[in-house]
Structures are given as C-alpha cells and as structure tokens.
Amino acid sequence: MTDRLVDARVPRDLHAFIAGLPKAELHVHHVGSASPRIVAALAARHPDSKVPTDPEALADYFTFTDFAHFIDVYLSVVDLIRTPEDVRLLTFEVARDLARQQVRYAELTITPFSSTRRGIDEGAFMDAIEDARKAAEAEFGTVLRWCFDIPGEAGLESAEETARLATDDRVRPEGLVSFGLGGPEIGVPRPQFKPYFDRAIAAGLHSVPHAGETTGPETVWDALTHLRAERIGHGTSSARDPKLLAHLAEHRIPLEVCPTSNIATRAVRTIDEHPIKEFAKAGIIVTINSDDPPMFGTDLNNEYAVAARLLDLDERGLADLAKNAVAASFLDEPGKARIADEIDTYTADWLTP
Ligand SMILES: O=C(O)c1cccc(C(=O)CC[C@H]2O[C@@H](n3cnc4c(=O)[nH]cnc43)[C@H](O)[C@@H]2O)c1
Ligand SMILES: [Zn+2]
C-alpha cells in the first residue's frame, strides 16, 4: 500500500488488516493493470510511444474527462504491447502486483482481439499469457485465470474473432474460464452479441459482460436476458431499478463493483454517491474489484478501504466481502475452500488479543 492510497477516513489498523487479508480479484483488466513500472519497461522497448513514463506525467495522463477519453488513453497503452515478450512481461508483472496485495486468485480480463489485430501472432499470444500464468503461480502462489472480452465498439468482427479464439480447441488457452464484453456501452447494444455468448457458453465458458456502467438498467436486463450473464461487470445503474435489484438478489447474480473506477470515468459523480450501499441493502452479492488500478490511481486494497467506509464495515465485514469474491469466482471448489479457510484463519488470528 502506498501512502497516496491511504484513505485517512479509514483507521490505520483497518488498512493494515486489508493489506494482509487474502483476496480474490474478479474484475481487473490486463492492459489496464500496467503500473508506471510496467509502462516504463514497455516504453523503454518502444521509445516512439506517446505514453509518458515519468510517474507524475503519467498520473496527469491518467486523468480522464469522460469514459470516451478513458478509452482513448487505454488504447494508447494497448499500442505499447507489440510483441509476445511484451505480453509475457505485462502478465507476469501484473501477477507480481496482485501477489503483493495478497491476491490469491484473479480473473484477468484480456482483449485478445486488440493484440491480434495489431499483428501479434495468436499462438504466440496464448503461449505468452500461459507461460506467465504458470510462472506467476510457481513464483508468487497467485492463481490466474482469463476472461476474454469482446471490445464491443470494435464491432461484430471483434466479436467473431474473440469467440473463435475462446472456443477453438487449437488456440484457446488452458486458463480461460469466462467470456466478457467491454468498452463503451452507449451505441453498442448488448443483444447483438448473443450468438457469440451462446458459442462461448456452449464451449463451457462463464458469461461476465460489463453492463450498466455507462448506460441505464435496461443494459443490465439485456445482459441477463440475451447474454445469460452469471455476474455483471459494474452494474452501477441497477440501483435505478428496484425490480432489477430484487432480481439480482433473488437469482444470486453477483455484481463486480469497482468504486474508484466509476469516479475516474465519471460514471458516478462522487464516491459518497456510489450505489454500493443500495446493492448491499437489497441483498445482492457484492464483490470488490479494481478494474484498471494504475489508470484510476487505486489498487485492490484501496478499493476494500473505500468499501469499508461506504458500507461501514469492520474486520469481519471485510472478511465477508473477500469471501463473496471467492464464492463468486470460477475457481474449483477445493481452491475456493482453501482461500476461504485462509481468510477465516487470518481474521481469527487478527482479532485474537
Ligand atoms: O483494440 C482496438 O483496436 C479497439 C478498437 C475499437 C474499440 C476498442 C475498445 O473499445 C477497447 C475497450 C477496452 O477497454 C477495456 N476496459 C478497461 N476498463 C474498462 C471498463 O471499465 N469498462 C469497459 N471496458 C473497459 C475493455 O477490456 C476493452 O478491451 C478497441
Ligand atoms: Zn472493467
């Protein structure tokens, strides 16, 4: 935890508890996790890039006027990843940053279309992420799994390519567990992606589209109805529809809540206006996630601190949040039980005088 990320309104001992708490991260983007250290390493390989490497300048560069501006900046970082070695470096170093925060398990959202369309060979791309996944598990003990997402604004060509890469047994990577849909929502209706989600689901993948981040609750309904979503990425605008809140609670569809992201992209005006409390009150399974942490000046530990303040949680409440993420993950049952036990043991030890 860097001092920059210590919310002074959360007691120091709660920050310390969070820092050591074993956690699972269910909504974090591969390229969006490139820290200043990783950006600098990639920019050294590709000095023609327009992405600044100085941490101060990078913080300015990562200040967004709206969601569209965020996507423009995001794509400039995508342009830094040009070779399979870049992909491996990014993936392994992201795992290192997660492990430092005691993340035991992470589902990393990867957009293979953005890399293959920029000329990276698909087989070499899959080998790079898989090699990094195995090396990270061996070195840090952090288990990584992949969600391949369609960058919806790039059109149905990107959906076709993503579905092919996710379902063709000759290319799909062993660590792939889910299928998603990201990018802007405005002007990108969810129902058109149904055939691609049908194919991914038929191939055994879980459905985890973004929905209701920058558009209204009708997009969340569309994600549930047409894309058979098992979890919703963000789902922020669900708070505007009581029937939807009840549906999410009754059908135990978890929300992947990313509080700081919603402020950084200006989807929500201020952190105190974030609807996370309404989700919890409605009985929805809330999971806490970081989305694109360095781009939003946050990390997963800070997101737990934000949630502790907004939901008025103590150590046990935070441990329950961490266990929500483990239970909502696509890890196998023995793996889930192992991390849940670790959370319980850590919490009991912490609370023992
Ligand atoms: O790669 C391209 O060439 C390309 C062309 C047109 C459009 C796109 C995209 O829309 C890429 C969007 C990209 O953003 C990722 N992402 C990261 N954080 C978020 C988020 O909070 N909400 C939605 N999307 C997000 C997503 O994974 C896409 O890869 C690309
Ligand atoms: Zn996201």
Coordinates of C-alpha atoms and ligand atoms in Angstrom, one line a residue:
M1 CA 0.0 0.0 0.0
T2 CA 1.5 3.4 -1.0
D3 CA 0.7 6.4 1.3
R4 CA -1.0 8.0 -1.7
L5 CA -3.7 5.3 -1.4
V6 CA -4.2 5.5 2.4
D7 CA -7.7 6.9 2.9
A8 CA -7.3 8.9 6.2
R9 CA -11.0 8.4 7.0
V10 CA -10.4 4.6 7.4
P11 CA -8.5 3.7 10.6
R12 CA -4.8 2.7 10.1
D13 CA -5.3 -0.7 11.7
L14 CA -8.2 -1.5 9.2
H15 CA -5.8 -0.6 6.3
A16 CA -3.2 -2.9 7.8
F17 CA -5.9 -5.7 8.2
I18 CA -6.9 -5.2 4.5
A19 CA -3.2 -5.3 3.4
G20 CA -2.7 -8.8 4.8
L21 CA -6.2 -10.1 4.0
P22 CA -6.1 -12.9 1.4
K23 CA -8.3 -11.8 -1.5
A24 CA -9.7 -12.7 -4.9
E25 CA -10.0 -10.1 -7.7
L26 CA -12.7 -10.8 -10.3
H27 CA -12.7 -7.7 -12.4
V28 CA -9.3 -6.4 -13.5
H29 CA -8.1 -5.6 -17.0
H30 CA -4.8 -6.9 -18.3
V31 CA -3.6 -3.8 -20.1
G32 CA -5.4 -1.6 -17.5
S33 CA -3.2 -3.1 -14.8
A34 CA 0.1 -1.8 -16.4
S35 CA 1.7 0.1 -13.4
P36 CA 4.1 3.0 -14.0
R37 CA 6.9 0.5 -13.5
I38 CA 5.5 -1.8 -16.3
V39 CA 4.7 1.2 -18.6
A40 CA 8.3 2.4 -18.2
A41 CA 9.7 -1.1 -19.0
L42 CA 7.4 -1.3 -22.1
A43 CA 8.2 2.3 -23.2
A44 CA 11.9 1.5 -23.0
R45 CA 11.4 -1.2 -25.5
H46 CA 9.2 1.1 -27.7
P47 CA 10.6 4.7 -27.3
D48 CA 8.3 6.1 -30.1
S49 CA 5.2 5.6 -27.8
K50 CA 3.2 8.7 -26.7
V51 CA 2.6 7.3 -23.2
P52 CA 4.7 9.2 -20.7
T53 CA 7.0 7.2 -18.4
D54 CA 7.6 9.7 -15.6
P55 CA 5.1 8.8 -12.8
E56 CA 3.9 12.4 -12.3
A57 CA 3.3 12.9 -16.0
L58 CA 1.6 9.5 -16.2
A59 CA -0.7 10.4 -13.3
D60 CA -1.8 13.5 -15.3
Y61 CA -2.1 11.4 -18.5
F62 CA -4.4 9.0 -16.5
T63 CA -6.8 11.8 -15.6
F64 CA -10.0 11.4 -17.6
T65 CA -12.6 13.9 -18.8
D66 CA -15.1 11.1 -19.5
F67 CA -15.4 7.5 -20.5
A68 CA -14.6 8.1 -24.1
H69 CA -11.4 9.9 -23.1
F70 CA -10.5 6.9 -20.9
I71 CA -10.9 4.5 -23.8
D72 CA -8.6 6.7 -26.0
V73 CA -5.9 6.7 -23.3
Y74 CA -6.4 2.9 -22.7
L75 CA -5.8 2.2 -26.4
S76 CA -2.6 4.2 -26.4
V77 CA -1.4 1.8 -23.7
V78 CA -2.6 -1.1 -25.8
D79 CA -0.3 0.3 -28.5
L80 CA 2.7 -0.3 -26.2
I81 CA 2.2 -4.1 -26.3
R82 CA 3.6 -5.2 -29.6
T83 CA 5.4 -8.5 -29.2
P84 CA 4.7 -11.8 -27.3
E85 CA 7.6 -10.8 -25.0
D86 CA 5.7 -7.6 -24.1
V87 CA 2.6 -9.7 -23.4
R88 CA 4.6 -12.0 -21.1
L89 CA 6.2 -9.2 -19.3
L90 CA 2.9 -7.4 -18.7
T91 CA 1.1 -10.5 -17.5
F92 CA 3.9 -11.7 -15.1
E93 CA 4.4 -8.2 -13.6
V94 CA 0.6 -7.7 -13.1
A95 CA 0.7 -11.0 -11.2
R96 CA 3.5 -9.7 -9.1
D97 CA 1.5 -6.5 -8.2
L98 CA -1.5 -8.7 -7.3
A99 CA 0.6 -11.0 -5.2
R100 CA 2.0 -8.0 -3.2
Q101 CA -1.6 -7.3 -2.2
Q102 CA -2.2 -10.8 -1.0
V103 CA -4.4 -11.6 -4.0
R104 CA -4.5 -15.4 -4.1
Y105 CA -6.7 -15.7 -7.2
A106 CA -7.5 -13.3 -10.0
E107 CA -9.6 -13.5 -13.2
L108 CA -7.8 -11.1 -15.6
T109 CA -9.9 -9.7 -18.4
I110 CA -7.9 -9.9 -21.6
T111 CA -8.9 -8.5 -25.0
P112 CA -7.0 -10.8 -27.5
F113 CA -8.6 -9.1 -30.5
S114 CA -6.7 -5.8 -29.7
S115 CA -3.4 -7.7 -29.8
T116 CA -4.1 -10.0 -32.8
R117 CA -5.4 -7.1 -34.9
R118 CA -2.1 -5.3 -34.1
G119 CA -0.2 -8.1 -35.6
I120 CA 0.7 -10.4 -32.6
D121 CA 0.5 -14.0 -33.7
E122 CA -2.4 -15.7 -31.9
G123 CA -0.5 -18.8 -30.9
A124 CA 2.4 -16.7 -29.6
F125 CA 0.0 -14.5 -27.7
M126 CA -1.6 -17.6 -26.0
D127 CA 1.8 -19.1 -25.2
A128 CA 2.9 -15.8 -23.6
I129 CA -0.1 -15.5 -21.2
E130 CA 0.0 -19.2 -20.3
D131 CA 3.8 -19.1 -19.7
A132 CA 3.3 -16.0 -17.5
R133 CA 0.4 -17.6 -15.7
K134 CA 2.4 -20.8 -14.8
A135 CA 5.5 -18.8 -13.8
A136 CA 3.5 -16.5 -11.6
E137 CA 1.7 -19.3 -9.8
A138 CA 5.1 -21.0 -9.2
E139 CA 6.8 -17.9 -8.0
F140 CA 4.1 -16.0 -6.2
G141 CA 1.4 -18.6 -5.5
T142 CA -1.2 -16.4 -7.1
V143 CA -3.6 -18.4 -9.4
L144 CA -4.6 -16.5 -12.6
R145 CA -7.5 -17.3 -14.8
W146 CA -8.6 -15.5 -18.0
C147 CA -11.7 -13.8 -19.2
F148 CA -11.6 -13.0 -22.9
D149 CA -13.7 -9.9 -23.7
I150 CA -15.2 -8.5 -26.9
P151 CA -14.3 -4.8 -27.3
G152 CA -17.9 -4.1 -28.4
E153 CA -17.3 -0.8 -30.1
A154 CA -14.9 -2.5 -32.5
G155 CA -18.0 -4.2 -34.0
L156 CA -19.1 -7.8 -34.8
E157 CA -15.7 -8.6 -36.4
S158 CA -14.2 -8.3 -33.0
A159 CA -16.9 -10.5 -31.5
E160 CA -16.4 -13.2 -34.1
E161 CA -12.6 -13.1 -33.6
T162 CA -12.9 -13.2 -29.8
A163 CA -15.4 -16.1 -29.9
R164 CA -13.1 -18.0 -32.3
L165 CA -10.1 -17.5 -30.1
A166 CA -12.1 -18.5 -27.0
T167 CA -13.7 -21.6 -28.4
D168 CA -11.2 -23.1 -30.9
D169 CA -9.6 -26.0 -29.1
R170 CA -6.4 -25.5 -31.1
V171 CA -5.9 -21.9 -29.7
R172 CA -7.9 -21.4 -26.6
P173 CA -5.7 -21.3 -23.5
E174 CA -6.0 -23.7 -20.6
G175 CA -6.5 -20.8 -18.1
L176 CA -9.6 -19.4 -19.9
V177 CA -12.8 -19.6 -17.7
S178 CA -15.1 -16.8 -19.0
F179 CA -16.3 -14.6 -21.8
G180 CA -17.0 -10.9 -21.5
L181 CA -17.9 -7.7 -23.3
G182 CA -16.2 -4.4 -22.6
G183 CA -15.6 -0.9 -23.9
P184 CA -18.2 1.8 -24.3
E185 CA -21.9 0.8 -23.9
I186 CA -23.5 3.9 -25.5
G187 CA -24.4 2.9 -29.1
V188 CA -23.3 -0.7 -28.5
P189 CA -26.5 -2.7 -27.8
R190 CA -25.9 -5.9 -25.9
P191 CA -28.4 -8.2 -27.7
Q192 CA -26.3 -8.2 -31.0
F193 CA -23.6 -10.2 -29.1
K194 CA -26.0 -13.1 -28.2
P195 CA -24.7 -15.6 -30.8
Y196 CA -21.1 -15.1 -29.7
F197 CA -22.0 -15.6 -26.0
D198 CA -24.1 -18.7 -27.0
R199 CA -21.0 -20.2 -28.6
A200 CA -18.8 -19.3 -25.6
I201 CA -21.3 -20.8 -23.1
A202 CA -21.7 -23.9 -25.2
A203 CA -17.9 -24.3 -25.1
G204 CA -18.1 -24.3 -21.2
L205 CA -17.2 -20.6 -20.6
H206 CA -19.0 -18.4 -18.0
S207 CA -20.7 -15.2 -19.1
V208 CA -19.5 -12.0 -17.5
P209 CA -20.3 -8.9 -19.6
H210 CA -19.9 -5.3 -18.5
A211 CA -23.3 -3.7 -18.2
G212 CA -24.9 -0.7 -16.6
E213 CA -21.5 1.1 -16.2
T214 CA -22.3 4.0 -18.5
T215 CA -25.9 3.2 -19.5
G216 CA -29.1 2.5 -17.7
P217 CA -30.5 -0.6 -16.0
E218 CA -32.0 -1.8 -19.3
T219 CA -28.5 -2.8 -20.4
V220 CA -28.2 -5.0 -17.3
W221 CA -31.5 -6.6 -18.2
D222 CA -30.2 -7.2 -21.7
A223 CA -27.0 -8.7 -20.4
L224 CA -29.1 -11.1 -18.2
T225 CA -31.7 -12.0 -20.9
H226 CA -29.6 -12.1 -24.0
L227 CA -26.1 -12.8 -22.8
R228 CA -27.1 -15.1 -19.9
A229 CA -24.8 -13.1 -17.5
E230 CA -23.7 -15.0 -14.4
R231 CA -22.0 -11.9 -12.9
I232 CA -22.3 -8.3 -14.0
G233 CA -19.3 -6.1 -14.6
H234 CA -20.1 -2.9 -12.6
G235 CA -24.0 -2.9 -12.9
T236 CA -23.9 0.5 -11.3
S237 CA -27.1 1.8 -12.8
S238 CA -29.1 -1.2 -11.4
A239 CA -29.7 1.0 -8.4
R240 CA -32.2 2.9 -10.5
D241 CA -34.5 -0.1 -11.0
P242 CA -35.9 -1.7 -7.8
K243 CA -37.2 -4.7 -9.8
L244 CA -33.7 -5.3 -11.1
L245 CA -32.2 -5.1 -7.7
A246 CA -34.7 -7.7 -6.4
H247 CA -33.9 -9.9 -9.5
L248 CA -30.1 -9.8 -8.9
A249 CA -30.6 -10.6 -5.3
E250 CA -33.1 -13.4 -5.8
H251 CA -31.1 -15.1 -8.6
R252 CA -27.8 -14.5 -6.7
I253 CA -26.1 -12.7 -9.6
P254 CA -23.1 -11.0 -8.1
L255 CA -22.1 -7.5 -9.1
E256 CA -18.4 -6.8 -9.7
V257 CA -18.3 -3.4 -8.1
C258 CA -15.3 -1.1 -8.9
P259 CA -16.0 2.1 -6.9
T260 CA -13.0 4.3 -7.8
S261 CA -13.2 3.3 -11.5
N262 CA -16.8 4.7 -11.6
I263 CA -15.5 8.1 -10.2
A264 CA -12.4 8.2 -12.5
T265 CA -14.5 7.6 -15.7
R266 CA -17.2 10.0 -14.3
A267 CA -19.9 7.3 -14.4
V268 CA -20.7 8.3 -10.8
R269 CA -20.2 11.9 -9.6
T270 CA -18.7 11.4 -6.1
I271 CA -17.7 8.4 -4.1
D272 CA -20.4 9.2 -1.5
E273 CA -23.0 8.9 -4.2
H274 CA -21.8 5.4 -5.2
P275 CA -24.8 3.0 -5.0
I276 CA -22.8 0.2 -3.3
K277 CA -24.8 0.6 -0.1
E278 CA -28.1 0.2 -2.0
F279 CA -26.8 -3.1 -3.5
A280 CA -25.8 -4.4 -0.1
K281 CA -29.2 -3.4 1.4
A282 CA -31.0 -5.1 -1.5
G283 CA -29.3 -8.4 -0.6
I284 CA -27.1 -8.5 -3.7
I285 CA -23.8 -10.3 -3.6
V286 CA -21.3 -7.5 -3.8
T287 CA -17.7 -8.2 -4.8
I288 CA -15.0 -5.5 -4.7
N289 CA -12.6 -5.0 -7.6
S290 CA -10.1 -2.6 -9.0
D291 CA -10.8 -2.6 -12.8
D292 CA -7.8 -0.6 -14.2
P293 CA -5.9 0.2 -11.0
P294 CA -2.9 2.3 -12.0
M295 CA -5.1 4.2 -14.5
F296 CA -7.6 5.1 -11.7
G297 CA -4.9 5.8 -9.1
T298 CA -6.1 2.8 -7.0
D299 CA -5.4 -0.8 -6.1
L300 CA -7.5 -3.6 -4.7
N301 CA -6.5 -2.8 -1.1
N302 CA -7.7 0.7 -1.5
E303 CA -11.0 -0.5 -3.0
Y304 CA -11.6 -2.6 0.1
A305 CA -10.8 0.5 2.2
V306 CA -13.3 2.6 0.2
A307 CA -15.9 -0.2 0.6
A308 CA -15.2 -0.4 4.4
R309 CA -16.0 3.3 4.7
L310 CA -19.1 3.3 2.4
L311 CA -20.6 0.1 4.0
D312 CA -19.3 0.8 7.5
L313 CA -17.5 -2.5 7.8
D314 CA -15.2 -3.8 10.5
E315 CA -12.7 -6.7 10.0
R316 CA -15.4 -9.4 9.9
G317 CA -17.4 -7.4 7.3
L318 CA -14.3 -7.1 5.2
A319 CA -13.6 -10.8 5.5
D320 CA -17.1 -11.5 4.3
L321 CA -16.6 -9.2 1.3
A322 CA -13.4 -11.1 0.5
K323 CA -15.3 -14.4 0.8
N324 CA -18.0 -13.1 -1.5
A325 CA -15.4 -12.8 -4.2
V326 CA -14.0 -16.2 -3.6
A327 CA -17.5 -17.8 -3.7
A328 CA -18.5 -15.8 -6.9
S329 CA -15.3 -16.8 -8.7
F330 CA -14.9 -19.6 -11.2
L331 CA -12.2 -21.3 -9.3
D332 CA -12.8 -25.0 -8.5
E333 CA -14.4 -25.9 -5.2
P334 CA -11.2 -27.1 -3.4
G335 CA -9.5 -23.9 -4.4
K336 CA -12.4 -21.8 -3.1
A337 CA -12.4 -23.7 0.2
R338 CA -8.6 -23.2 0.6
I339 CA -8.8 -19.4 0.2
A340 CA -12.0 -19.1 2.3
D341 CA -10.2 -21.1 5.1
E342 CA -7.2 -18.8 4.8
I343 CA -9.4 -15.7 5.1
D344 CA -11.1 -17.2 8.3
T345 CA -7.8 -18.1 9.9
Y346 CA -6.2 -14.7 9.1
T347 CA -9.3 -12.9 10.5
A348 CA -9.5 -15.0 13.7
D349 CA -5.7 -14.5 14.3
W350 CA -6.0 -10.8 13.7
L351 CA -8.9 -10.5 16.2
T352 CA -7.3 -12.6 18.9
P353 CA -5.9 -10.3 21.6
Ligands
LIG1 O1 -8.3 -2.6 -29.9 C1 -8.9 -1.9 -30.7 O2 -8.4 -1.7 -31.9 C2 -10.2 -1.3 -30.4 C3 -11.0 -0.6 -31.4 C4 -12.2 -0.1 -31.0 C5 -12.6 -0.1 -29.7 C6 -11.9 -0.7 -28.8 C7 -12.3 -0.7 -27.4 O3 -13.5 -0.3 -27.1 C8 -11.4 -1.3 -26.3 C9 -12.0 -1.0 -25.0 C10 -11.3 -1.8 -23.9 O4 -11.5 -1.3 -22.7 C11 -11.3 -2.3 -21.8 N1 -11.8 -1.7 -20.5 C12 -11.0 -1.4 -19.5 N2 -11.7 -0.9 -18.5 C13 -13.0 -0.9 -18.8 C14 -14.1 -0.5 -18.2 O5 -14.2 0.0 -17.0 N3 -15.3 -0.6 -18.9 C15 -15.3 -1.1 -20.1 N4 -14.2 -1.5 -20.8 C16 -13.0 -1.4 -20.1 C17 -12.0 -3.4 -22.3 O6 -11.5 -4.6 -21.9 C18 -11.7 -3.3 -23.8 O7 -10.6 -4.0 -24.2 C19 -10.7 -1.4 -29.1
ZN2 ZN -13.9 -3.3 -16.5

